[in-house]
JSON list of C-alpha atoms in Angstrom, two decimals:
[
{"chain": "A", "resi": 91, "resn": "UNK", "atom": "CA", "xyz": [1.54, -8.16, 10.05]},
{"chain": "A", "resi": 92, "resn": "UNK", "atom": "CA", "xyz": [1.30, -4.21, 10.06]},
{"chain": "A", "resi": 93, "resn": "UNK", "atom": "CA", "xyz": [1.39, -2.08, 7.21]},
{"chain": "A", "resi": 94, "resn": "UNK", "atom": "CA", "xyz": [4.77, 0.22, 6.70]},
{"chain": "A", "resi": 95, "resn": "UNK", "atom": "CA", "xyz": [2.94, 2.96, 6.56]},
{"chain": "A", "resi": 96, "resn": "UNK", "atom": "CA", "xyz": [5.59, 5.70, 5.74]},
{"chain": "A", "resi": 97, "resn": "UNK", "atom": "CA", "xyz": [6.73, 3.55, 3.03]},
{"chain": "A", "resi": 98, "resn": "UNK", "atom": "CA", "xyz": [3.49, 3.06, 1.32]},
{"chain": "A", "resi": 99, "resn": "UNK", "atom": "CA", "xyz": [3.19, 6.85, 1.07]},
{"chain": "A", "resi": 100, "resn": "UNK", "atom": "CA", "xyz": [6.27, 7.10, -0.53]},
{"chain": "A", "resi": 101, "resn": "UNK", "atom": "CA", "xyz": [5.57, 4.47, -3.37]},
{"chain": "A", "resi": 102, "resn": "UNK", "atom": "CA", "xyz": [1.70, 6.64, -3.58]},
{"chain": "A", "resi": 103, "resn": "UNK", "atom": "CA", "xyz": [3.99, 9.71, -4.30]},
{"chain": "A", "resi": 104, "resn": "UNK", "atom": "CA", "xyz": [7.07, 8.99, -6.51]},
{"chain": "A", "resi": 105, "resn": "UNK", "atom": "CA", "xyz": [4.85, 5.63, -8.95]},
{"chain": "A", "resi": 106, "resn": "UNK", "atom": "CA", "xyz": [1.45, 7.49, -8.32]},
{"chain": "A", "resi": 107, "resn": "UNK", "atom": "CA", "xyz": [1.78, 10.66, -8.04]},
{"chain": "A", "resi": 108, "resn": "UNK", "atom": "CA", "xyz": [0.00, 10.96, -4.58]},
{"chain": "A", "resi": 109, "resn": "UNK", "atom": "CA", "xyz": [-3.10, 9.97, -6.73]},
{"chain": "A", "resi": 110, "resn": "UNK", "atom": "CA", "xyz": [-4.99, 7.75, -4.35]},
{"chain": "A", "resi": 111, "resn": "UNK", "atom": "CA", "xyz": [-7.60, 5.90, -6.47]},
{"chain": "A", "resi": 112, "resn": "UNK", "atom": "CA", "xyz": [-4.70, 5.22, -9.06]},
{"chain": "A", "resi": 113, "resn": "UNK", "atom": "CA", "xyz": [-3.36, 3.49, -6.31]},
{"chain": "A", "resi": 114, "resn": "UNK", "atom": "CA", "xyz": [-6.20, 1.57, -5.12]},
{"chain": "A", "resi": 115, "resn": "UNK", "atom": "CA", "xyz": [-7.05, 1.04, -8.65]},
{"chain": "A", "resi": 116, "resn": "UNK", "atom": "CA", "xyz": [-4.01, -0.82, -9.02]},
{"chain": "A", "resi": 117, "resn": "UNK", "atom": "CA", "xyz": [-3.79, -2.52, -5.55]},
{"chain": "A", "resi": 118, "resn": "UNK", "atom": "CA", "xyz": [-7.77, -3.73, -6.26]},
{"chain": "A", "resi": 119, "resn": "UNK", "atom": "CA", "xyz": [-8.61, -2.17, -3.40]},
{"chain": "A", "resi": 120, "resn": "UNK", "atom": "CA", "xyz": [-10.95, 0.13, -2.75]},
{"chain": "A", "resi": 121, "resn": "UNK", "atom": "CA", "xyz": [-10.36, 4.27, -2.81]},
{"chain": "A", "resi": 122, "resn": "UNK", "atom": "CA", "xyz": [-11.80, 5.01, 0.96]},
{"chain": "A", "resi": 123, "resn": "UNK", "atom": "CA", "xyz": [-10.34, 2.07, 2.40]},
{"chain": "A", "resi": 124, "resn": "UNK", "atom": "CA", "xyz": [-6.73, 2.78, 1.24]},
{"chain": "A", "resi": 125, "resn": "UNK", "atom": "CA", "xyz": [-7.41, 6.39, 2.52]},
{"chain": "A", "resi": 126, "resn": "UNK", "atom": "CA", "xyz": [-8.60, 5.40, 5.51]},
{"chain": "A", "resi": 127, "resn": "UNK", "atom": "CA", "xyz": [-5.34, 3.25, 6.07]},
{"chain": "A", "resi": 128, "resn": "UNK", "atom": "CA", "xyz": [-2.88, 6.03, 4.75]},
{"chain": "A", "resi": 129, "resn": "UNK", "atom": "CA", "xyz": [-4.72, 8.53, 7.34]},
{"chain": "A", "resi": 130, "resn": "UNK", "atom": "CA", "xyz": [-4.88, 6.33, 10.39]},
{"chain": "A", "resi": 131, "resn": "UNK", "atom": "CA", "xyz": [-1.40, 5.57, 10.43]},
{"chain": "A", "resi": 132, "resn": "UNK", "atom": "CA", "xyz": [-2.13, 1.66, 8.79]},
{"chain": "A", "resi": 133, "resn": "UNK", "atom": "CA", "xyz": [-5.09, 0.89, 10.93]},
{"chain": "A", "resi": 134, "resn": "UNK", "atom": "CA", "xyz": [-7.68, -1.83, 9.49]},
{"chain": "A", "resi": 135, "resn": "UNK", "atom": "CA", "xyz": [-5.20, -3.06, 6.48]},
{"chain": "A", "resi": 136, "resn": "UNK", "atom": "CA", "xyz": [-6.64, -6.83, 6.62]},
{"chain": "A", "resi": 137, "resn": "UNK", "atom": "CA", "xyz": [-5.62, -9.70, 4.83]},
{"chain": "A", "resi": 138, "resn": "UNK", "atom": "CA", "xyz": [-6.83, -8.05, 1.31]},
{"chain": "A", "resi": 139, "resn": "UNK", "atom": "CA", "xyz": [-4.74, -4.92, 1.53]},
{"chain": "A", "resi": 140, "resn": "UNK", "atom": "CA", "xyz": [-1.56, -6.92, 2.64]},
{"chain": "A", "resi": 141, "resn": "UNK", "atom": "CA", "xyz": [-2.36, -9.02, -0.02]},
{"chain": "A", "resi": 142, "resn": "UNK", "atom": "CA", "xyz": [-2.21, -6.71, -3.11]},
{"chain": "A", "resi": 143, "resn": "UNK", "atom": "CA", "xyz": [0.43, -5.42, -1.14]},
{"chain": "A", "resi": 144, "resn": "UNK", "atom": "CA", "xyz": [2.70, -8.65, -1.63]},
{"chain": "A", "resi": 145, "resn": "UNK", "atom": "CA", "xyz": [1.41, -8.89, -5.37]},
{"chain": "A", "resi": 146, "resn": "UNK", "atom": "CA", "xyz": [2.13, -5.32, -6.38]},
{"chain": "A", "resi": 147, "resn": "UNK", "atom": "CA", "xyz": [5.96, -5.91, -4.95]},
{"chain": "A", "resi": 148, "resn": "UNK", "atom": "CA", "xyz": [5.99, -9.30, -6.87]},
{"chain": "A", "resi": 149, "resn": "UNK", "atom": "CA", "xyz": [5.12, -8.09, -10.44]},
{"chain": "A", "resi": 150, "resn": "UNK", "atom": "CA", "xyz": [7.34, -4.63, -9.57]},
{"chain": "A", "resi": 151, "resn": "UNK", "atom": "CA", "xyz": [10.13, -6.35, -8.63]},
{"chain": "A", "resi": 152, "resn": "UNK", "atom": "CA", "xyz": [10.04, -4.87, -4.99]},
{"chain": "A", "resi": 153, "resn": "UNK", "atom": "CA", "xyz": [10.93, -6.10, -1.71]},
{"chain": "A", "resi": 154, "resn": "UNK", "atom": "CA", "xyz": [7.46, -6.73, 0.27]},
{"chain": "A", "resi": 155, "resn": "UNK", "atom": "CA", "xyz": [9.13, -6.77, 3.35]},
{"chain": "A", "resi": 156, "resn": "UNK", "atom": "CA", "xyz": [9.70, -2.72, 3.02]},
{"chain": "A", "resi": 157, "resn": "UNK", "atom": "CA", "xyz": [5.77, -1.99, 2.97]},
{"chain": "A", "resi": 158, "resn": "UNK", "atom": "CA", "xyz": [4.84, -4.88, 5.19]},
{"chain": "A", "resi": 159, "resn": "UNK", "atom": "CA", "xyz": [6.06, -5.54, 9.02]},
{"chain": "A", "resi": 160, "resn": "UNK", "atom": "CA", "xyz": [6.20, -9.01, 10.16]},
{"chain": "A", "resi": 161, "resn": "UNK", "atom": "CA", "xyz": [5.25, -9.36, 13.60]}
]
């Protein structure tokens, strides 16, 4: 699985006003980890991050497949 970095950046901009700290807190992940993922095209996005994105999508009725590529 891979993170759709473009969609994640759009989510950050539209729902969190480009506030990475707020997004990381909402996803229950480390802010530095989120920053690293965003700056390195989704690399190092492990199970915890992918699970957090899926959980966020479930809660807010988003399709997680828009944010996660199933490979």
